[in-house]
Amino acid sequence: MKKLLLHTCCGPCLLSAQLALREKYHIIPFWYNPNIHPYREFKRRLNAFKEVVGENESIIDNTYDLKLYFNAVEWGDNRCEGCYRLRLSRSADIAREAGIDLFTTTLLISPYQDISLICDTGREEGIRAGVGFLCQDMREHYEEGHQMARDMGLYMQGYCGCVFSEEERYRKKK
């Protein structure tokens, strides 16, 4: 079975992606999310990732570097592109270093993310690093994976992770 490095944003989306990919790939989950704010949120999501992975093979880069993140994103409407690029660039590099020919991301699970932008960015970073990017729309597994997470009592976040998304979420509630 072909190895696939799976950049993972959170435990619930990892469960969803496993449903979509486990029949065709040997999945190696990869944690790299310097965008998540605040630090306690970062730790909660990392712990949920570890809970889903258990004793299985995974790669963790627990770098929490807000300066790196803020330098990567543009202020305004294009910030998601910079955030995607930061995480997918690191994922492509890790795949190459680990001898894994293909990578993808759990961001392709979410109905709230820009799938075409993620795929374009992933392909560009894959070409740069010399590895392939799997652009597979996995949104059909979103609800099932998230229900599994609820059944497990796994931490379920309410925003993508960045401070901008958190602000937008709470501003809407007012």
mmCIF file with all atom_site columns, N, CA and C in Angstrom, residues 61-110:
data_model
loop_
_atom_site.group_PDB
_atom_site.id
_atom_site.type_symbol
_atom_site.label_atom_id
_atom_site.label_alt_id
_atom_site.label_comp_id
_atom_site.label_asym_id
_atom_site.label_entity_id
_atom_site.label_seq_id
_atom_site.pdbx_PDB_ins_code
_atom_site.Cartn_x
_atom_site.Cartn_y
_atom_site.Cartn_z
_atom_site.occupancy
_atom_site.B_iso_or_equiv
_atom_site.pdbx_formal_charge
_atom_site.auth_seq_id
_atom_site.auth_comp_id
_atom_site.auth_asym_id
_atom_site.auth_atom_id
_atom_site.pdbx_PDB_model_num
ATOM 1   N N  . ASP A 1 61  ? 5.435   17.939 14.484 1.00 0.00 ? 61  ASP A N  1
ATOM 2   C CA . ASP A 1 61  ? 6.252   19.150 14.590 1.00 0.00 ? 61  ASP A CA 1
ATOM 3   C C  . ASP A 1 61  ? 5.421   20.093 15.441 1.00 0.00 ? 61  ASP A C  1
ATOM 4   N N  . ASN A 1 62  ? 5.747   20.168 16.725 1.00 0.00 ? 62  ASN A N  1
ATOM 5   C CA . ASN A 1 62  ? 4.928   20.965 17.629 1.00 0.00 ? 62  ASN A CA 1
ATOM 6   C C  . ASN A 1 62  ? 5.434   22.397 17.775 1.00 0.00 ? 62  ASN A C  1
ATOM 7   N N  . THR A 1 63  ? 6.056   22.891 16.710 1.00 0.00 ? 63  THR A N  1
ATOM 8   C CA . THR A 1 63  ? 6.504   24.276 16.682 1.00 0.00 ? 63  THR A CA 1
ATOM 9   C C  . THR A 1 63  ? 5.307   25.196 16.878 1.00 0.00 ? 63  THR A C  1
ATOM 10  N N  . TYR A 1 64  ? 5.417   26.062 17.862 1.00 0.00 ? 64  TYR A N  1
ATOM 11  C CA . TYR A 1 64  ? 4.388   27.077 18.083 1.00 0.00 ? 64  TYR A CA 1
ATOM 12  C C  . TYR A 1 64  ? 5.075   28.419 17.899 1.00 0.00 ? 64  TYR A C  1
ATOM 13  N N  . ASP A 1 65  ? 4.992   28.938 16.700 1.00 0.00 ? 65  ASP A N  1
ATOM 14  C CA . ASP A 1 65  ? 5.736   30.144 16.337 1.00 0.00 ? 65  ASP A CA 1
ATOM 15  C C  . ASP A 1 65  ? 4.790   31.154 15.694 1.00 0.00 ? 65  ASP A C  1
ATOM 16  N N  . LEU A 1 66  ? 4.204   31.995 16.527 1.00 0.00 ? 66  LEU A N  1
ATOM 17  C CA . LEU A 1 66  ? 3.253   32.980 16.012 1.00 0.00 ? 66  LEU A CA 1
ATOM 18  C C  . LEU A 1 66  ? 3.913   33.982 15.075 1.00 0.00 ? 66  LEU A C  1
ATOM 19  N N  . LYS A 1 67  ? 5.177   34.326 15.335 1.00 0.00 ? 67  LYS A N  1
ATOM 20  C CA . LYS A 1 67  ? 5.868   35.269 14.443 1.00 0.00 ? 67  LYS A CA 1
ATOM 21  C C  . LYS A 1 67  ? 5.968   34.685 13.036 1.00 0.00 ? 67  LYS A C  1
ATOM 22  N N  . LEU A 1 68  ? 6.326   33.419 12.951 1.00 0.00 ? 68  LEU A N  1
ATOM 23  C CA . LEU A 1 68  ? 6.402   32.744 11.653 1.00 0.00 ? 68  LEU A CA 1
ATOM 24  C C  . LEU A 1 68  ? 5.039   32.777 10.965 1.00 0.00 ? 68  LEU A C  1
ATOM 25  N N  . TYR A 1 69  ? 4.008   32.462 11.715 1.00 0.00 ? 69  TYR A N  1
ATOM 26  C CA . TYR A 1 69  ? 2.657   32.458 11.157 1.00 0.00 ? 69  TYR A CA 1
ATOM 27  C C  . TYR A 1 69  ? 2.254   33.855 10.674 1.00 0.00 ? 69  TYR A C  1
ATOM 28  N N  . PHE A 1 70  ? 2.418   34.860 11.511 1.00 0.00 ? 70  PHE A N  1
ATOM 29  C CA . PHE A 1 70  ? 1.992   36.211 11.125 1.00 0.00 ? 70  PHE A CA 1
ATOM 30  C C  . PHE A 1 70  ? 2.807   36.757 9.959  1.00 0.00 ? 70  PHE A C  1
ATOM 31  N N  . ASN A 1 71  ? 4.058   36.345 9.849  1.00 0.00 ? 71  ASN A N  1
ATOM 32  C CA . ASN A 1 71  ? 4.859   36.752 8.690  1.00 0.00 ? 71  ASN A CA 1
ATOM 33  C C  . ASN A 1 71  ? 4.395   36.051 7.412  1.00 0.00 ? 71  ASN A C  1
ATOM 34  N N  . ALA A 1 72  ? 3.820   34.868 7.556  1.00 0.00 ? 72  ALA A N  1
ATOM 35  C CA . ALA A 1 72  ? 3.393   34.088 6.384  1.00 0.00 ? 72  ALA A CA 1
ATOM 36  C C  . ALA A 1 72  ? 2.051   34.551 5.828  1.00 0.00 ? 72  ALA A C  1
ATOM 37  N N  . VAL A 1 73  ? 1.211   35.093 6.684  1.00 0.00 ? 73  VAL A N  1
ATOM 38  C CA . VAL A 1 73  ? -0.132  35.471 6.225  1.00 0.00 ? 73  VAL A CA 1
ATOM 39  C C  . VAL A 1 73  ? -0.200  36.955 5.919  1.00 0.00 ? 73  VAL A C  1
ATOM 40  N N  . GLU A 1 74  ? -1.047  37.274 4.969  1.00 0.00 ? 74  GLU A N  1
ATOM 41  C CA . GLU A 1 74  ? -1.301  38.675 4.654  1.00 0.00 ? 74  GLU A CA 1
ATOM 42  C C  . GLU A 1 74  ? -2.495  39.118 5.480  1.00 0.00 ? 74  GLU A C  1
ATOM 43  N N  . TRP A 1 75  ? -2.471  40.351 5.893  1.00 0.00 ? 75  TRP A N  1
ATOM 44  C CA . TRP A 1 75  ? -3.620  40.902 6.605  1.00 0.00 ? 75  TRP A CA 1
ATOM 45  C C  . TRP A 1 75  ? -4.699  41.164 5.576  1.00 0.00 ? 75  TRP A C  1
ATOM 46  N N  . GLY A 1 76  ? -5.845  40.629 5.784  1.00 0.00 ? 76  GLY A N  1
ATOM 47  C CA . GLY A 1 76  ? -6.940  40.855 4.853  1.00 0.00 ? 76  GLY A CA 1
ATOM 48  C C  . GLY A 1 76  ? -7.480  39.561 4.301  1.00 0.00 ? 76  GLY A C  1
ATOM 49  N N  . ASP A 1 77  ? -8.063  39.655 3.135  1.00 0.00 ? 77  ASP A N  1
ATOM 50  C CA . ASP A 1 77  ? -8.787  38.531 2.558  1.00 0.00 ? 77  ASP A CA 1
ATOM 51  C C  . ASP A 1 77  ? -7.897  37.387 2.077  1.00 0.00 ? 77  ASP A C  1
ATOM 52  N N  . ASN A 1 78  ? -6.607  37.605 1.876  1.00 0.00 ? 78  ASN A N  1
ATOM 53  C CA . ASN A 1 78  ? -5.717  36.564 1.354  1.00 0.00 ? 78  ASN A CA 1
ATOM 54  C C  . ASN A 1 78  ? -4.979  35.798 2.443  1.00 0.00 ? 78  ASN A C  1
ATOM 55  N N  . ARG A 1 79  ? -5.351  36.000 3.684  1.00 0.00 ? 79  ARG A N  1
ATOM 56  C CA . ARG A 1 79  ? -4.592  35.383 4.777  1.00 0.00 ? 79  ARG A CA 1
ATOM 57  C C  . ARG A 1 79  ? -4.630  33.858 4.721  1.00 0.00 ? 79  ARG A C  1
ATOM 58  N N  . CYS A 1 80  ? -5.744  33.282 4.264  1.00 0.00 ? 80  CYS A N  1
ATOM 59  C CA . CYS A 1 80  ? -5.847  31.818 4.221  1.00 0.00 ? 80  CYS A CA 1
ATOM 60  C C  . CYS A 1 80  ? -4.803  31.223 3.274  1.00 0.00 ? 80  CYS A C  1
ATOM 61  N N  . GLU A 1 81  ? -4.553  31.887 2.166  1.00 0.00 ? 81  GLU A N  1
ATOM 62  C CA . GLU A 1 81  ? -3.559  31.375 1.221  1.00 0.00 ? 81  GLU A CA 1
ATOM 63  C C  . GLU A 1 81  ? -2.187  31.266 1.878  1.00 0.00 ? 81  GLU A C  1
ATOM 64  N N  . GLY A 1 82  ? -1.783  32.285 2.617  1.00 0.00 ? 82  GLY A N  1
ATOM 65  C CA . GLY A 1 82  ? -0.494  32.240 3.309  1.00 0.00 ? 82  GLY A CA 1
ATOM 66  C C  . GLY A 1 82  ? -0.449  31.149 4.359  1.00 0.00 ? 82  GLY A C  1
ATOM 67  N N  . CYS A 1 83  ? -1.549  30.961 5.050  1.00 0.00 ? 83  CYS A N  1
ATOM 68  C CA . CYS A 1 83  ? -1.633  29.921 6.072  1.00 0.00 ? 83  CYS A CA 1
ATOM 69  C C  . CYS A 1 83  ? -1.557  28.531 5.437  1.00 0.00 ? 83  CYS A C  1
ATOM 70  N N  . TYR A 1 84  ? -2.301  28.330 4.354  1.00 0.00 ? 84  TYR A N  1
ATOM 71  C CA . TYR A 1 84  ? -2.227  27.054 3.642  1.00 0.00 ? 84  TYR A CA 1
ATOM 72  C C  . TYR A 1 84  ? -0.797  26.795 3.168  1.00 0.00 ? 84  TYR A C  1
ATOM 73  N N  . ARG A 1 85  ? -0.182  27.803 2.585  1.00 0.00 ? 85  ARG A N  1
ATOM 74  C CA . ARG A 1 85  ? 1.164   27.635 2.031  1.00 0.00 ? 85  ARG A CA 1
ATOM 75  C C  . ARG A 1 85  ? 2.162   27.287 3.129  1.00 0.00 ? 85  ARG A C  1
ATOM 76  N N  . LEU A 1 86  ? 2.078   27.955 4.259  1.00 0.00 ? 86  LEU A N  1
ATOM 77  C CA . LEU A 1 86  ? 2.985   27.676 5.374  1.00 0.00 ? 86  LEU A CA 1
ATOM 78  C C  . LEU A 1 86  ? 2.904   26.204 5.772  1.00 0.00 ? 86  LEU A C  1
ATOM 79  N N  . ARG A 1 87  ? 1.710   25.706 5.952  1.00 0.00 ? 87  ARG A N  1
ATOM 80  C CA . ARG A 1 87  ? 1.538   24.326 6.416  1.00 0.00 ? 87  ARG A CA 1
ATOM 81  C C  . ARG A 1 87  ? 1.802   23.303 5.318  1.00 0.00 ? 87  ARG A C  1
ATOM 82  N N  . LEU A 1 88  ? 1.390   23.594 4.096  1.00 0.00 ? 88  LEU A N  1
ATOM 83  C CA . LEU A 1 88  ? 1.613   22.636 3.007  1.00 0.00 ? 88  LEU A CA 1
ATOM 84  C C  . LEU A 1 88  ? 3.062   22.609 2.550  1.00 0.00 ? 88  LEU A C  1
ATOM 85  N N  . SER A 1 89  ? 3.754   23.723 2.644  1.00 0.00 ? 89  SER A N  1
ATOM 86  C CA . SER A 1 89  ? 5.183   23.757 2.329  1.00 0.00 ? 89  SER A CA 1
ATOM 87  C C  . SER A 1 89  ? 5.959   22.859 3.294  1.00 0.00 ? 89  SER A C  1
ATOM 88  N N  . ARG A 1 90  ? 5.663   22.999 4.577  1.00 0.00 ? 90  ARG A N  1
ATOM 89  C CA . ARG A 1 90  ? 6.327   22.162 5.587  1.00 0.00 ? 90  ARG A CA 1
ATOM 90  C C  . ARG A 1 90  ? 5.954   20.691 5.373  1.00 0.00 ? 90  ARG A C  1
ATOM 91  N N  . SER A 1 91  ? 4.712   20.431 5.045  1.00 0.00 ? 91  SER A N  1
ATOM 92  C CA . SER A 1 91  ? 4.273   19.049 4.807  1.00 0.00 ? 91  SER A CA 1
ATOM 93  C C  . SER A 1 91  ? 4.998   18.429 3.620  1.00 0.00 ? 91  SER A C  1
ATOM 94  N N  . ALA A 1 92  ? 5.133   19.183 2.535  1.00 0.00 ? 92  ALA A N  1
ATOM 95  C CA . ALA A 1 92  ? 5.845   18.686 1.351  1.00 0.00 ? 92  ALA A CA 1
ATOM 96  C C  . ALA A 1 92  ? 7.301   18.381 1.694  1.00 0.00 ? 92  ALA A C  1
ATOM 97  N N  . ASP A 1 93  ? 7.927   19.268 2.455  1.00 0.00 ? 93  ASP A N  1
ATOM 98  C CA . ASP A 1 93  ? 9.323   19.051 2.851  1.00 0.00 ? 93  ASP A CA 1
ATOM 99  C C  . ASP A 1 93  ? 9.469   17.815 3.729  1.00 0.00 ? 93  ASP A C  1
ATOM 100 N N  . ILE A 1 94  ? 8.566   17.646 4.680  1.00 0.00 ? 94  ILE A N  1
ATOM 101 C CA . ILE A 1 94  ? 8.612   16.477 5.564  1.00 0.00 ? 94  ILE A CA 1
ATOM 102 C C  . ILE A 1 94  ? 8.391   15.196 4.762  1.00 0.00 ? 94  ILE A C  1
ATOM 103 N N  . ALA A 1 95  ? 7.456   15.218 3.827  1.00 0.00 ? 95  ALA A N  1
ATOM 104 C CA . ALA A 1 95  ? 7.222   14.037 2.981  1.00 0.00 ? 95  ALA A CA 1
ATOM 105 C C  . ALA A 1 95  ? 8.500   13.671 2.230  1.00 0.00 ? 95  ALA A C  1
ATOM 106 N N  . ARG A 1 96  ? 9.126   14.657 1.608  1.00 0.00 ? 96  ARG A N  1
ATOM 107 C CA . ARG A 1 96  ? 10.367  14.406 0.866  1.00 0.00 ? 96  ARG A CA 1
ATOM 108 C C  . ARG A 1 96  ? 11.441  13.840 1.793  1.00 0.00 ? 96  ARG A C  1
ATOM 109 N N  . GLU A 1 97  ? 11.641  14.471 2.952  1.00 0.00 ? 97  GLU A N  1
ATOM 110 C CA . GLU A 1 97  ? 12.670  14.027 3.900  1.00 0.00 ? 97  GLU A CA 1
ATOM 111 C C  . GLU A 1 97  ? 12.406  12.611 4.409  1.00 0.00 ? 97  GLU A C  1
ATOM 112 N N  . ALA A 1 98  ? 11.131  12.242 4.535  1.00 0.00 ? 98  ALA A N  1
ATOM 113 C CA . ALA A 1 98  ? 10.765  10.913 5.035  1.00 0.00 ? 98  ALA A CA 1
ATOM 114 C C  . ALA A 1 98  ? 10.702  9.863  3.924  1.00 0.00 ? 98  ALA A C  1
ATOM 115 N N  . GLY A 1 99  ? 10.942  10.282 2.681  1.00 0.00 ? 99  GLY A N  1
ATOM 116 C CA . GLY A 1 99  ? 10.890  9.347  1.562  1.00 0.00 ? 99  GLY A CA 1
ATOM 117 C C  . GLY A 1 99  ? 9.473   8.941  1.185  1.00 0.00 ? 99  GLY A C  1
ATOM 118 N N  . ILE A 1 100 ? 8.522   9.818  1.469  1.00 0.00 ? 100 ILE A N  1
ATOM 119 C CA . ILE A 1 100 ? 7.117   9.570  1.139  1.00 0.00 ? 100 ILE A CA 1
ATOM 120 C C  . ILE A 1 100 ? 6.795   10.376 -0.115 1.00 0.00 ? 100 ILE A C  1
ATOM 121 N N  . ASP A 1 101 ? 6.293   9.711  -1.140 1.00 0.00 ? 101 ASP A N  1
ATOM 122 C CA . ASP A 1 101 ? 6.107   10.347 -2.450 1.00 0.00 ? 101 ASP A CA 1
ATOM 123 C C  . ASP A 1 101 ? 4.841   11.173 -2.600 1.00 0.00 ? 101 ASP A C  1
ATOM 124 N N  . LEU A 1 102 ? 3.936   11.097 -1.626 1.00 0.00 ? 102 LEU A N  1
ATOM 125 C CA . LEU A 1 102 ? 2.633   11.735 -1.786 1.00 0.00 ? 102 LEU A CA 1
ATOM 126 C C  . LEU A 1 102 ? 2.178   12.323 -0.451 1.00 0.00 ? 102 LEU A C  1
ATOM 127 N N  . PHE A 1 103 ? 1.571   13.506 -0.512 1.00 0.00 ? 103 PHE A N  1
ATOM 128 C CA . PHE A 1 103 ? 1.015   14.107 0.699  1.00 0.00 ? 103 PHE A CA 1
ATOM 129 C C  . PHE A 1 103 ? -0.322  14.752 0.386  1.00 0.00 ? 103 PHE A C  1
ATOM 130 N N  . THR A 1 104 ? -1.079  14.987 1.445  1.00 0.00 ? 104 THR A N  1
ATOM 131 C CA . THR A 1 104 ? -2.350  15.707 1.346  1.00 0.00 ? 104 THR A CA 1
ATOM 132 C C  . THR A 1 104 ? -2.636  16.330 2.702  1.00 0.00 ? 104 THR A C  1
ATOM 133 N N  . THR A 1 105 ? -3.834  16.858 2.860  1.00 0.00 ? 105 THR A N  1
ATOM 134 C CA . THR A 1 105 ? -4.181  17.546 4.100  1.00 0.00 ? 105 THR A CA 1
ATOM 135 C C  . THR A 1 105 ? -5.631  17.298 4.487  1.00 0.00 ? 105 THR A C  1
ATOM 136 N N  . THR A 1 106 ? -5.878  17.273 5.777  1.00 0.00 ? 106 THR A N  1
ATOM 137 C CA . THR A 1 106 ? -7.245  17.156 6.274  1.00 0.00 ? 106 THR A CA 1
ATOM 138 C C  . THR A 1 106 ? -8.044  18.428 6.023  1.00 0.00 ? 106 THR A C  1
ATOM 139 N N  . LEU A 1 107 ? -7.400  19.488 5.616  1.00 0.00 ? 107 LEU A N  1
ATOM 140 C CA . LEU A 1 107 ? -8.133  20.709 5.270  1.00 0.00 ? 107 LEU A CA 1
ATOM 141 C C  . LEU A 1 107 ? -9.137  20.439 4.149  1.00 0.00 ? 107 LEU A C  1
ATOM 142 N N  . LEU A 1 108 ? -8.904  19.382 3.375  1.00 0.00 ? 108 LEU A N  1
ATOM 143 C CA . LEU A 1 108 ? -9.805  19.021 2.278  1.00 0.00 ? 108 LEU A CA 1
ATOM 144 C C  . LEU A 1 108 ? -11.086 18.333 2.768  1.00 0.00 ? 108 LEU A C  1
ATOM 145 N N  . ILE A 1 109 ? -11.211 18.143 4.069  1.00 0.00 ? 109 ILE A N  1
ATOM 146 C CA . ILE A 1 109 ? -12.422 17.591 4.683  1.00 0.00 ? 109 ILE A CA 1
ATOM 147 C C  . ILE A 1 109 ? -13.453 18.683 4.924  1.00 0.00 ? 109 ILE A C  1
ATOM 148 N N  . SER A 1 110 ? -12.975 19.855 5.290  1.00 0.00 ? 110 SER A N  1
ATOM 149 C CA . SER A 1 110 ? -13.848 20.898 5.821  1.00 0.00 ? 110 SER A CA 1
ATOM 150 C C  . SER A 1 110 ? -14.689 21.604 4.762  1.00 0.00 ? 110 SER A C  1
#
